[in-house]
Amino acid sequence: MKDDALRLFGRKRSRAERFERRLASGKPIAYRGVEVPVSADIMPVPVLVALSRDDYEVPELEAGTALLRSGDRMLELGTGLGIVSGILAKRFPDCQFRTYEANASLLPHIRTLHTANGIENVDVHNAMLEPEPAEQTRPFYMHPYFTEGSIIETERSFEAADVPVLDLNAVIGEFDPTAIMCDIEGAEGIVIPKADLSRVRALILELHPKVLSRPSIKAIFDACSAHGLYPRVEHSSKQVVAFERV
């Protein structure tokens, strides 16, 4: 048994070292129609593993592919590495995308991805969106694993950056999105209940039940229902819920 455990540990360590070397190489990786830049400074090993296994942000990508229509205008809250909006922008070249990311350190990676893939229909901003913001900036807590950076401080948060805050409904009024993609690590409990979704046809939302209470999640569903948006169960999976106007 001890020998088996040692062999298993050795295989896992060998795989980890292989992916670490892959990150250090800086060689882009092909993923669902785009070339994704690879950087050990930005990309955690689990993200590279998921890309290699064709398993990165699959629920969002499948829901977006199913619900987007020609000529749509998608507002994305939480750009991350820009992979999801980049893939969708390539698949729907006649759609317009506007995306907001709080973590400024990710923006060079996003722009490199766009340049490498000839993507010109995505407009990227470094800001957070909130309904009726009380302040012009808000602390954003960095996390060793960038996807868990959040306005909510956790035990592994290591730095807070003051990020510009824009009025969500003012942006919605100006951009007039037909679809919204939202993955903001629990801040959806603040954003969605007061968002003006009256002209939005589709909403793709990742919920974070480890952060949100059940009443907060109920408030999100109630807000969607009040605007005529109901779950498309066949396009929802894991923690990602796809809503569409009925």
mmCIF file of C-alpha atoms in Angstrom:
data_model
loop_
_atom_site.group_PDB
_atom_site.id
_atom_site.type_symbol
_atom_site.label_atom_id
_atom_site.label_comp_id
_atom_site.label_asym_id
_atom_site.label_seq_id
_atom_site.Cartn_x
_atom_site.Cartn_y
_atom_site.Cartn_z
ATOM 1 C CA MET A 1 0.000 0.000 0.000
ATOM 2 C CA LYS A 2 2.819 2.386 0.854
ATOM 3 C CA ASP A 3 4.512 1.701 -2.487
ATOM 4 C CA ASP A 4 1.218 2.302 -4.334
ATOM 5 C CA ALA A 5 0.747 5.616 -2.535
ATOM 6 C CA LEU A 6 4.286 6.667 -3.401
ATOM 7 C CA ARG A 7 3.784 5.771 -7.063
ATOM 8 C CA LEU A 8 0.518 7.729 -7.162
ATOM 9 C CA PHE A 9 2.206 10.723 -5.543
ATOM 10 C CA GLY A 10 5.044 10.457 -8.035
ATOM 11 C CA ARG A 11 2.658 10.424 -11.016
ATOM 12 C CA LYS A 12 0.767 13.461 -9.706
ATOM 13 C CA ARG A 13 4.006 15.323 -9.078
ATOM 14 C CA SER A 14 5.252 14.410 -12.543
ATOM 15 C CA ARG A 15 2.052 15.764 -14.135
ATOM 16 C CA ALA A 16 2.280 18.962 -12.087
ATOM 17 C CA GLU A 17 5.896 19.476 -13.129
ATOM 18 C CA ARG A 18 4.949 18.898 -16.773
ATOM 19 C CA PHE A 19 2.278 21.589 -16.630
ATOM 20 C CA GLU A 20 4.616 23.932 -14.777
ATOM 21 C CA ARG A 21 7.176 23.516 -17.565
ATOM 22 C CA ARG A 22 4.403 24.143 -20.098
ATOM 23 C CA LEU A 23 3.550 27.406 -18.355
ATOM 24 C CA ALA A 24 7.191 28.429 -18.205
ATOM 25 C CA SER A 25 7.536 27.852 -21.959
ATOM 26 C CA GLY A 26 5.101 30.657 -22.746
ATOM 27 C CA LYS A 27 3.807 28.736 -25.775
ATOM 28 C CA PRO A 28 0.119 29.536 -26.523
ATOM 29 C CA ILE A 29 -2.438 26.770 -26.213
ATOM 30 C CA ALA A 30 -5.278 26.192 -28.680
ATOM 31 C CA TYR A 31 -8.694 26.083 -27.046
ATOM 32 C CA ARG A 32 -12.043 25.923 -28.841
ATOM 33 C CA GLY A 33 -11.029 28.045 -31.793
ATOM 34 C CA VAL A 34 -8.699 30.573 -30.151
ATOM 35 C CA GLU A 35 -5.005 30.699 -29.303
ATOM 36 C CA VAL A 36 -4.748 31.392 -25.568
ATOM 37 C CA PRO A 37 -1.563 33.105 -24.333
ATOM 38 C CA VAL A 38 0.247 31.168 -21.612
ATOM 39 C CA SER A 39 2.087 32.927 -18.807
ATOM 40 C CA ALA A 40 3.341 31.564 -15.495
ATOM 41 C CA ASP A 41 2.870 35.039 -13.997
ATOM 42 C CA ILE A 42 -0.872 35.117 -14.702
ATOM 43 C CA MET A 43 -2.215 31.637 -15.420
ATOM 44 C CA PRO A 44 -2.497 29.151 -12.535
ATOM 45 C CA VAL A 45 -1.700 25.506 -13.263
ATOM 46 C CA PRO A 46 -5.373 24.410 -12.765
ATOM 47 C CA VAL A 47 -6.438 26.738 -15.594
ATOM 48 C CA LEU A 48 -3.838 25.262 -17.961
ATOM 49 C CA VAL A 49 -4.942 21.768 -16.926
ATOM 50 C CA ALA A 50 -8.583 22.626 -17.687
ATOM 51 C CA LEU A 51 -7.635 24.112 -21.068
ATOM 52 C CA SER A 52 -5.598 21.017 -21.885
ATOM 53 C CA ARG A 53 -8.551 18.785 -20.992
ATOM 54 C CA ASP A 54 -11.032 20.874 -23.011
ATOM 55 C CA ASP A 55 -12.821 21.645 -19.750
ATOM 56 C CA TYR A 56 -12.384 25.371 -19.060
ATOM 57 C CA GLU A 57 -15.576 27.372 -18.383
ATOM 58 C CA VAL A 58 -17.588 24.899 -20.454
ATOM 59 C CA PRO A 59 -21.026 25.738 -18.923
ATOM 60 C CA GLU A 60 -20.626 29.441 -19.765
ATOM 61 C CA LEU A 61 -19.393 28.699 -23.283
ATOM 62 C CA GLU A 62 -22.172 26.238 -24.050
ATOM 63 C CA ALA A 63 -24.880 28.514 -22.648
ATOM 64 C CA GLY A 64 -23.482 31.511 -24.531
ATOM 65 C CA THR A 65 -23.302 29.567 -27.783
ATOM 66 C CA ALA A 66 -26.890 28.363 -27.332
ATOM 67 C CA LEU A 67 -28.423 31.713 -26.408
ATOM 68 C CA LEU A 68 -26.541 34.338 -28.410
ATOM 69 C CA ARG A 69 -28.147 35.565 -31.612
ATOM 70 C CA SER A 70 -26.783 37.413 -34.630
ATOM 71 C CA GLY A 71 -26.427 41.123 -33.855
ATOM 72 C CA ASP A 72 -26.573 40.700 -30.070
ATOM 73 C CA ARG A 73 -24.793 43.047 -27.683
ATOM 74 C CA MET A 74 -23.333 41.170 -24.723
ATOM 75 C CA LEU A 75 -22.266 42.829 -21.484
ATOM 76 C CA GLU A 76 -19.800 40.668 -19.534
ATOM 77 C CA LEU A 77 -19.148 41.226 -15.837
ATOM 78 C CA GLY A 78 -15.912 39.512 -14.839
ATOM 79 C CA THR A 79 -13.649 39.069 -17.860
ATOM 80 C CA GLY A 80 -11.072 36.837 -16.192
ATOM 81 C CA LEU A 81 -8.459 35.892 -18.799
ATOM 82 C CA GLY A 82 -10.809 36.924 -21.606
ATOM 83 C CA ILE A 83 -11.165 33.374 -22.875
ATOM 84 C CA VAL A 84 -14.969 33.072 -22.703
ATOM 85 C CA SER A 85 -15.766 36.405 -24.363
ATOM 86 C CA GLY A 86 -12.919 35.835 -26.835
ATOM 87 C CA ILE A 87 -14.292 32.485 -27.980
ATOM 88 C CA LEU A 88 -17.843 33.826 -28.227
ATOM 89 C CA ALA A 89 -16.627 36.903 -30.112
ATOM 90 C CA LYS A 90 -14.945 34.635 -32.669
ATOM 91 C CA ARG A 91 -18.073 32.503 -33.002
ATOM 92 C CA PHE A 92 -20.343 35.548 -33.325
ATOM 93 C CA PRO A 93 -18.323 38.146 -35.250
ATOM 94 C CA ASP A 94 -21.395 40.306 -35.893
ATOM 95 C CA CYS A 95 -22.104 40.643 -32.140
ATOM 96 C CA GLN A 96 -20.627 43.360 -29.939
ATOM 97 C CA PHE A 97 -19.128 42.597 -26.529
ATOM 98 C CA ARG A 98 -18.329 44.974 -23.697
ATOM 99 C CA THR A 99 -16.543 43.450 -20.742
ATOM 100 C CA TYR A 100 -15.492 44.689 -17.298
ATOM 101 C CA GLU A 101 -12.699 43.216 -15.170
ATOM 102 C CA ALA A 102 -11.709 44.435 -11.698
ATOM 103 C CA ASN A 103 -8.235 42.861 -11.687
ATOM 104 C CA ALA A 104 -6.086 45.258 -13.729
ATOM 105 C CA SER A 105 -3.188 42.777 -13.883
ATOM 106 C CA LEU A 106 -5.265 40.579 -16.236
ATOM 107 C CA LEU A 107 -5.812 43.247 -18.891
ATOM 108 C CA PRO A 108 -2.483 42.772 -20.773
ATOM 109 C CA HIS A 109 -3.261 39.050 -21.107
ATOM 110 C CA ILE A 110 -6.752 39.822 -22.421
ATOM 111 C CA ARG A 111 -5.434 42.290 -24.993
ATOM 112 C CA THR A 112 -2.734 39.849 -26.101
ATOM 113 C CA LEU A 113 -5.401 37.184 -26.621
ATOM 114 C CA HIS A 114 -7.486 39.596 -28.713
ATOM 115 C CA THR A 115 -4.505 40.668 -30.843
ATOM 116 C CA ALA A 116 -3.328 37.093 -31.421
ATOM 117 C CA ASN A 117 -6.782 36.039 -32.607
ATOM 118 C CA GLY A 118 -7.762 39.126 -34.588
ATOM 119 C CA ILE A 119 -10.650 39.878 -32.218
ATOM 120 C CA GLU A 120 -11.963 43.409 -32.707
ATOM 121 C CA ASN A 121 -15.542 43.198 -31.411
ATOM 122 C CA VAL A 122 -14.723 43.188 -27.664
ATOM 123 C CA ASP A 123 -14.346 46.414 -25.681
ATOM 124 C CA VAL A 124 -12.451 45.848 -22.394
ATOM 125 C CA HIS A 125 -12.659 48.030 -19.266
ATOM 126 C CA ASN A 126 -10.991 47.923 -15.842
ATOM 127 C CA ALA A 127 -13.866 48.652 -13.467
ATOM 128 C CA MET A 128 -16.620 47.130 -11.366
ATOM 129 C CA LEU A 129 -20.300 47.764 -12.057
ATOM 130 C CA GLU A 130 -22.815 48.293 -9.263
ATOM 131 C CA PRO A 131 -26.364 49.630 -9.135
ATOM 132 C CA GLU A 132 -26.385 53.049 -7.443
ATOM 133 C CA PRO A 133 -22.742 52.935 -6.271
ATOM 134 C CA ALA A 134 -22.077 54.845 -3.055
ATOM 135 C CA GLU A 135 -18.369 55.373 -3.784
ATOM 136 C CA GLN A 136 -16.241 55.991 -6.865
ATOM 137 C CA THR A 137 -13.898 53.138 -5.941
ATOM 138 C CA ARG A 138 -14.200 49.882 -4.031
ATOM 139 C CA PRO A 139 -11.557 47.536 -2.591
ATOM 140 C CA PHE A 140 -11.033 44.432 -4.673
ATOM 141 C CA TYR A 141 -9.258 41.610 -2.845
ATOM 142 C CA MET A 142 -6.618 39.747 -4.814
ATOM 143 C CA HIS A 143 -6.296 35.989 -4.417
ATOM 144 C CA PRO A 144 -3.401 33.668 -5.340
ATOM 145 C CA TYR A 145 -5.829 31.972 -7.730
ATOM 146 C CA PHE A 146 -7.069 34.942 -9.789
ATOM 147 C CA THR A 147 -10.526 33.475 -10.403
ATOM 148 C CA GLU A 148 -11.304 33.825 -6.688
ATOM 149 C CA GLY A 149 -10.448 37.516 -6.483
ATOM 150 C CA SER A 150 -13.521 39.288 -5.118
ATOM 151 C CA ILE A 151 -14.985 42.281 -3.315
ATOM 152 C CA ILE A 152 -15.394 39.812 -0.446
ATOM 153 C CA GLU A 153 -12.238 39.323 1.627
ATOM 154 C CA THR A 154 -11.298 35.724 2.414
ATOM 155 C CA GLU A 155 -8.567 34.123 4.497
ATOM 156 C CA ARG A 156 -6.396 33.747 1.382
ATOM 157 C CA SER A 157 -6.813 37.327 0.169
ATOM 158 C CA PHE A 158 -3.365 38.926 0.088
ATOM 159 C CA GLU A 159 -3.860 42.435 -1.295
ATOM 160 C CA ALA A 160 -6.639 44.957 -1.837
ATOM 161 C CA ALA A 161 -6.674 47.258 -4.871
ATOM 162 C CA ASP A 162 -8.976 50.247 -5.210
ATOM 163 C CA VAL A 163 -10.939 49.700 -8.406
ATOM 164 C CA PRO A 164 -13.177 52.246 -10.190
ATOM 165 C CA VAL A 165 -16.891 51.649 -9.686
ATOM 166 C CA LEU A 166 -19.379 52.588 -12.406
ATOM 167 C CA ASP A 167 -23.142 52.690 -12.240
ATOM 168 C CA LEU A 168 -24.368 49.400 -13.699
ATOM 169 C CA ASN A 169 -27.702 50.720 -14.874
ATOM 170 C CA ALA A 170 -26.102 53.749 -16.513
ATOM 171 C CA VAL A 171 -23.842 51.370 -18.476
ATOM 172 C CA ILE A 172 -26.847 49.199 -19.364
ATOM 173 C CA GLY A 173 -28.748 52.272 -20.525
ATOM 174 C CA GLU A 174 -25.850 53.441 -22.695
ATOM 175 C CA PHE A 175 -24.714 50.072 -24.125
ATOM 176 C CA ASP A 176 -28.240 48.565 -24.297
ATOM 177 C CA PRO A 177 -27.177 44.905 -24.029
ATOM 178 C CA THR A 178 -29.431 42.128 -25.244
ATOM 179 C CA ALA A 179 -27.435 39.567 -23.231
ATOM 180 C CA ILE A 180 -25.398 39.605 -20.016
ATOM 181 C CA MET A 181 -22.705 37.175 -18.861
ATOM 182 C CA CYS A 182 -21.864 37.415 -15.151
ATOM 183 C CA ASP A 183 -19.147 35.648 -13.141
ATOM 184 C CA ILE A 184 -18.103 37.938 -10.282
ATOM 185 C CA GLU A 185 -17.404 35.593 -7.363
ATOM 186 C CA GLY A 186 -20.416 36.346 -5.187
ATOM 187 C CA ALA A 187 -20.943 40.018 -6.067
ATOM 188 C CA GLU A 188 -23.920 38.881 -8.160
ATOM 189 C CA GLY A 189 -25.873 39.077 -4.901
ATOM 190 C CA ILE A 190 -25.343 42.860 -4.956
ATOM 191 C CA VAL A 191 -25.539 43.435 -8.697
ATOM 192 C CA ILE A 192 -28.403 41.383 -10.114
ATOM 193 C CA PRO A 193 -31.313 42.201 -7.744
ATOM 194 C CA LYS A 194 -31.114 45.932 -8.623
ATOM 195 C CA ALA A 195 -30.048 45.617 -12.252
ATOM 196 C CA ASP A 196 -32.320 46.957 -14.970
ATOM 197 C CA LEU A 197 -32.917 43.776 -16.940
ATOM 198 C CA SER A 198 -36.041 45.033 -18.683
ATOM 199 C CA ARG A 199 -34.457 44.999 -22.164
ATOM 200 C CA VAL A 200 -32.178 41.985 -21.640
ATOM 201 C CA ARG A 201 -33.184 38.822 -23.501
ATOM 202 C CA ALA A 202 -30.654 36.409 -22.008
ATOM 203 C CA LEU A 203 -28.618 36.225 -18.798
ATOM 204 C CA ILE A 204 -25.869 33.678 -18.131
ATOM 205 C CA LEU A 205 -24.991 33.751 -14.467
ATOM 206 C CA GLU A 206 -22.538 31.778 -12.354
ATOM 207 C CA LEU A 207 -23.782 31.539 -8.781
ATOM 208 C CA HIS A 208 -21.417 31.172 -5.826
ATOM 209 C CA PRO A 209 -23.347 29.450 -3.025
ATOM 210 C CA LYS A 210 -20.247 29.249 -0.824
ATOM 211 C CA VAL A 211 -20.420 33.041 -0.587
ATOM 212 C CA LEU A 212 -24.115 33.798 -1.076
ATOM 213 C CA SER A 213 -26.883 33.001 1.385
ATOM 214 C CA ARG A 214 -30.044 31.264 0.200
ATOM 215 C CA PRO A 215 -32.071 34.489 0.649
ATOM 216 C CA SER A 216 -29.522 36.265 -1.595
ATOM 217 C CA ILE A 217 -29.906 33.595 -4.257
ATOM 218 C CA LYS A 218 -33.703 33.858 -3.952
ATOM 219 C CA ALA A 219 -33.429 37.628 -4.491
ATOM 220 C CA ILE A 220 -31.508 36.984 -7.717
ATOM 221 C CA PHE A 221 -34.126 34.567 -9.053
ATOM 222 C CA ASP A 222 -36.943 36.903 -7.975
ATOM 223 C CA ALA A 223 -35.320 39.814 -9.836
ATOM 224 C CA CYS A 224 -34.946 37.736 -12.987
ATOM 225 C CA SER A 225 -38.533 36.567 -12.773
ATOM 226 C CA ALA A 226 -39.756 40.153 -12.295
ATOM 227 C CA HIS A 227 -38.126 41.023 -15.632
ATOM 228 C CA GLY A 228 -39.541 37.994 -17.442
ATOM 229 C CA LEU A 229 -36.302 36.012 -17.362
ATOM 230 C CA TYR A 230 -36.706 32.336 -16.491
ATOM 231 C CA PRO A 231 -34.159 29.477 -16.360
ATOM 232 C CA ARG A 232 -33.357 27.522 -19.490
ATOM 233 C CA VAL A 233 -32.647 24.289 -17.656
ATOM 234 C CA GLU A 234 -31.280 22.546 -20.732
ATOM 235 C CA HIS A 235 -28.569 25.208 -21.038
ATOM 236 C CA SER A 236 -27.711 25.335 -17.309
ATOM 237 C CA SER A 237 -25.181 23.145 -15.536
ATOM 238 C CA LYS A 238 -23.096 23.080 -12.383
ATOM 239 C CA GLN A 239 -23.411 26.556 -10.813
ATOM 240 C CA VAL A 240 -24.138 28.321 -14.088
ATOM 241 C CA VAL A 241 -27.771 29.221 -14.677
ATOM 242 C CA ALA A 242 -28.945 30.374 -18.108
ATOM 243 C CA PHE A 243 -32.007 32.644 -18.133
ATOM 244 C CA GLU A 244 -33.989 33.736 -21.155
ATOM 245 C CA ARG A 245 -37.003 35.971 -21.605
ATOM 246 C CA VAL A 246 -40.294 34.144 -21.982
#
